[in-house]
């Protein structure tokens, strides 16, 4: 099983040059919520791209 401690990306899709980091080691599950267009799907797309290219 893969356990991520943090996910970091930049220059991916519409996130720009600013590094984005999400720390995932604080709880056994993570909920991603936000308004339309805030980047929820980008988080999952970045994770998928990192794993599978």
Backbone as ProteinMPNN parsed JSONL, in Angstrom:
{"seq_chain_A": "XXXXXXXXXXXXXXXXXXXXXXXXXXXXXXXXXXXXXXXXXXXXXXXXXXXXX", "coords_chain_A": {"N_chain_A": [[0.833, -1.171, 0.0], [0.519, 2.22, -0.818], [1.393, 5.053, 0.978], [0.912, 8.359, 1.148], [2.693, 11.169, 2.265], [2.794, 13.831, 1.635], [1.741, 15.883, -1.107], [3.088, 17.584, -3.786], [3.159, 20.077, -6.299], [3.797, 22.037, -9.272], [3.309, 24.325, -12.016], [1.419, 22.754, -13.342], [-1.273, 22.035, -15.33], [-3.598, 24.498, -14.724], [-2.387, 25.679, -12.501], [-0.164, 27.317, -12.326], [3.066, 28.904, -11.648], [3.508, 28.845, -8.946], [4.417, 26.829, -6.239], [2.376, 24.19, -5.057], [1.347, 22.576, -2.17], [0.049, 19.83, -0.465], [-0.438, 18.518, 2.603], [-0.697, 15.273, 3.79], [-0.522, 13.578, 5.975], [-1.857, 13.902, 8.367], [-4.262, 12.684, 9.035], [-6.208, 9.632, 8.615], [-7.797, 9.843, 6.346], [-8.697, 12.059, 3.629], [-10.512, 14.901, 2.727], [-11.564, 16.608, -0.084], [-12.729, 19.669, -0.781], [-14.479, 22.438, -2.308], [-15.253, 25.448, -4.192], [-16.744, 25.562, -7.521], [-14.378, 25.295, -10.104], [-12.163, 25.682, -8.496], [-10.026, 23.926, -8.387], [-10.177, 21.268, -7.512], [-10.347, 18.879, -9.039], [-7.911, 19.106, -10.328], [-6.067, 18.476, -8.36], [-6.429, 15.691, -8.107], [-5.838, 14.969, -10.755], [-3.123, 15.727, -10.902], [-1.996, 13.97, -9.043], [-2.584, 11.497, -10.265], [-1.131, 11.817, -12.664], [1.449, 11.944, -11.614], [1.754, 9.349, -10.652], [1.285, 7.626, -12.863], [2.125, 8.844, -15.194]], "CA_chain_A": [[0.0, 0.0, 0.0], [1.239, 3.485, -0.862], [0.899, 6.076, 1.898], [1.499, 9.65, 0.817], [2.838, 12.129, 3.36], [2.47, 15.126, 1.054], [1.716, 15.972, -2.566], [3.537, 18.915, -4.198], [3.292, 20.259, -7.74], [3.74, 23.393, -9.823], [3.233, 24.354, -13.486], [0.572, 21.665, -13.817], [-2.55, 22.572, -15.798], [-3.797, 25.943, -14.515], [-1.935, 26.087, -11.171], [0.859, 28.357, -12.424], [4.428, 28.638, -11.203], [3.56, 28.773, -7.491], [4.32, 25.448, -5.755], [1.21, 23.839, -4.249], [1.631, 21.399, -1.347], [-1.018, 19.355, 0.407], [0.082, 17.557, 3.586], [-1.706, 14.226, 3.919], [-0.211, 12.636, 7.045], [-2.51, 14.287, 9.613], [-5.408, 11.822, 9.324], [-6.253, 8.487, 7.703], [-8.537, 10.172, 5.13], [-8.638, 13.462, 3.242], [-11.674, 15.386, 1.997], [-11.245, 17.747, -0.944], [-13.946, 20.43, -1.053], [-14.243, 23.79, -2.797], [-16.164, 25.969, -5.206], [-16.486, 25.183, -8.907], [-13.223, 25.955, -10.681], [-11.114, 25.965, -7.51], [-8.884, 23.038, -8.583], [-10.329, 19.95, -6.869], [-9.982, 17.845, -10.014], [-6.485, 19.266, -10.619], [-5.341, 17.715, -7.332], [-6.482, 14.276, -8.496], [-5.1, 14.834, -12.019], [-1.69, 15.797, -10.602], [-1.637, 12.712, -8.39], [-2.625, 10.456, -11.302], [0.002, 12.036, -13.56], [2.66, 11.573, -10.886], [1.831, 7.9, -10.505], [1.207, 6.866, -14.109], [2.697, 9.587, -16.318]], "C_chain_A": [[0.887, 1.247, 0.0], [0.583, 4.447, 0.121], [1.638, 7.374, 1.599], [1.563, 10.517, 2.062], [2.474, 13.527, 2.89], [2.476, 15.006, -0.468], [2.084, 17.412, -2.921], [3.631, 18.963, -5.712], [3.318, 21.745, -8.067], [3.767, 23.284, -11.335], [2.443, 23.183, -14.042], [-0.814, 22.22, -14.104], [-2.637, 24.061, -15.484], [-3.261, 26.444, -13.182], [-0.83, 27.133, -11.202], [2.182, 27.932, -11.81], [4.559, 28.527, -9.688], [3.458, 27.323, -7.036], [3.099, 25.263, -4.841], [1.576, 22.578, -3.471], [0.424, 21.093, -0.471], [-0.421, 18.283, 1.307], [-1.023, 16.559, 3.904], [-1.492, 13.316, 5.124], [-0.902, 12.974, 8.363], [-3.691, 13.393, 9.987], [-5.445, 10.677, 8.316], [-7.025, 8.761, 6.412], [-8.467, 11.68, 4.878], [-9.865, 13.799, 2.414], [-11.272, 16.618, 1.207], [-12.557, 18.442, -1.282], [-13.573, 21.815, -1.56], [-15.268, 24.182, -3.832], [-15.811, 25.405, -6.581], [-15.297, 25.978, -9.429], [-12.088, 26.23, -9.711], [-9.939, 25.001, -7.586], [-8.984, 21.678, -7.922], [-9.905, 18.828, -7.806], [-8.504, 17.918, -10.373], [-5.64, 18.51, -9.608], [-5.298, 16.242, -7.727], [-5.736, 14.034, -9.804], [-3.592, 14.861, -11.792], [-1.207, 14.504, -9.946], [-1.598, 11.566, -9.394], [-1.446, 10.583, -12.26], [1.314, 11.637, -12.893], [2.844, 10.07, -10.769], [1.995, 7.171, -11.834], [1.765, 7.578, -15.328], [1.695, 10.08, -17.316]], "O_chain_A": [[1.878, 1.317, 0.727], [-0.634, 4.634, 0.1], [2.852, 7.463, 1.781], [0.6, 10.592, 2.825], [1.914, 14.318, 3.649], [3.136, 14.135, -1.034], [1.469, 18.353, -2.419], [4.116, 18.024, -6.344], [2.922, 22.589, -7.264], [4.198, 22.267, -11.879], [2.772, 22.671, -15.112], [-1.452, 22.804, -13.228], [-1.794, 24.822, -15.958], [-3.637, 27.535, -12.754], [-0.581, 27.782, -10.185], [2.393, 26.761, -11.494], [5.621, 28.149, -9.194], [2.504, 26.638, -7.407], [2.836, 26.088, -3.966], [2.064, 21.612, -4.057], [-0.142, 21.976, 0.173], [0.048, 17.253, 0.823], [-2.142, 16.943, 4.243], [-2.235, 12.347, 5.277], [-0.566, 12.385, 9.39], [-4.079, 13.353, 11.154], [-4.786, 10.743, 7.278], [-6.918, 7.981, 5.466], [-8.213, 12.468, 5.789], [-10.218, 13.058, 1.497], [-10.707, 17.562, 1.759], [-13.399, 17.881, -1.983], [-12.482, 22.312, -1.279], [-16.055, 23.355, -4.294], [-14.733, 24.846, -6.782], [-15.214, 27.189, -9.224], [-11.142, 26.937, -10.057], [-8.934, 25.225, -6.911], [-7.972, 20.992, -7.781], [-9.177, 17.922, -7.399], [-7.899, 16.894, -10.691], [-4.599, 17.958, -9.965], [-4.237, 15.619, -7.685], [-5.071, 13.008, -9.954], [-2.859, 14.099, -12.423], [-0.127, 14.007, -10.265], [-0.675, 10.752, -9.372], [-0.831, 9.582, -12.629], [2.19, 11.058, -13.536], [3.972, 9.577, -10.786], [2.755, 6.207, -11.924], [1.868, 6.975, -16.396], [2.067, 10.717, -18.302]]}, "name": "protein", "num_of_chains": 1, "seq": "XXXXXXXXXXXXXXXXXXXXXXXXXXXXXXXXXXXXXXXXXXXXXXXXXXXXX"}
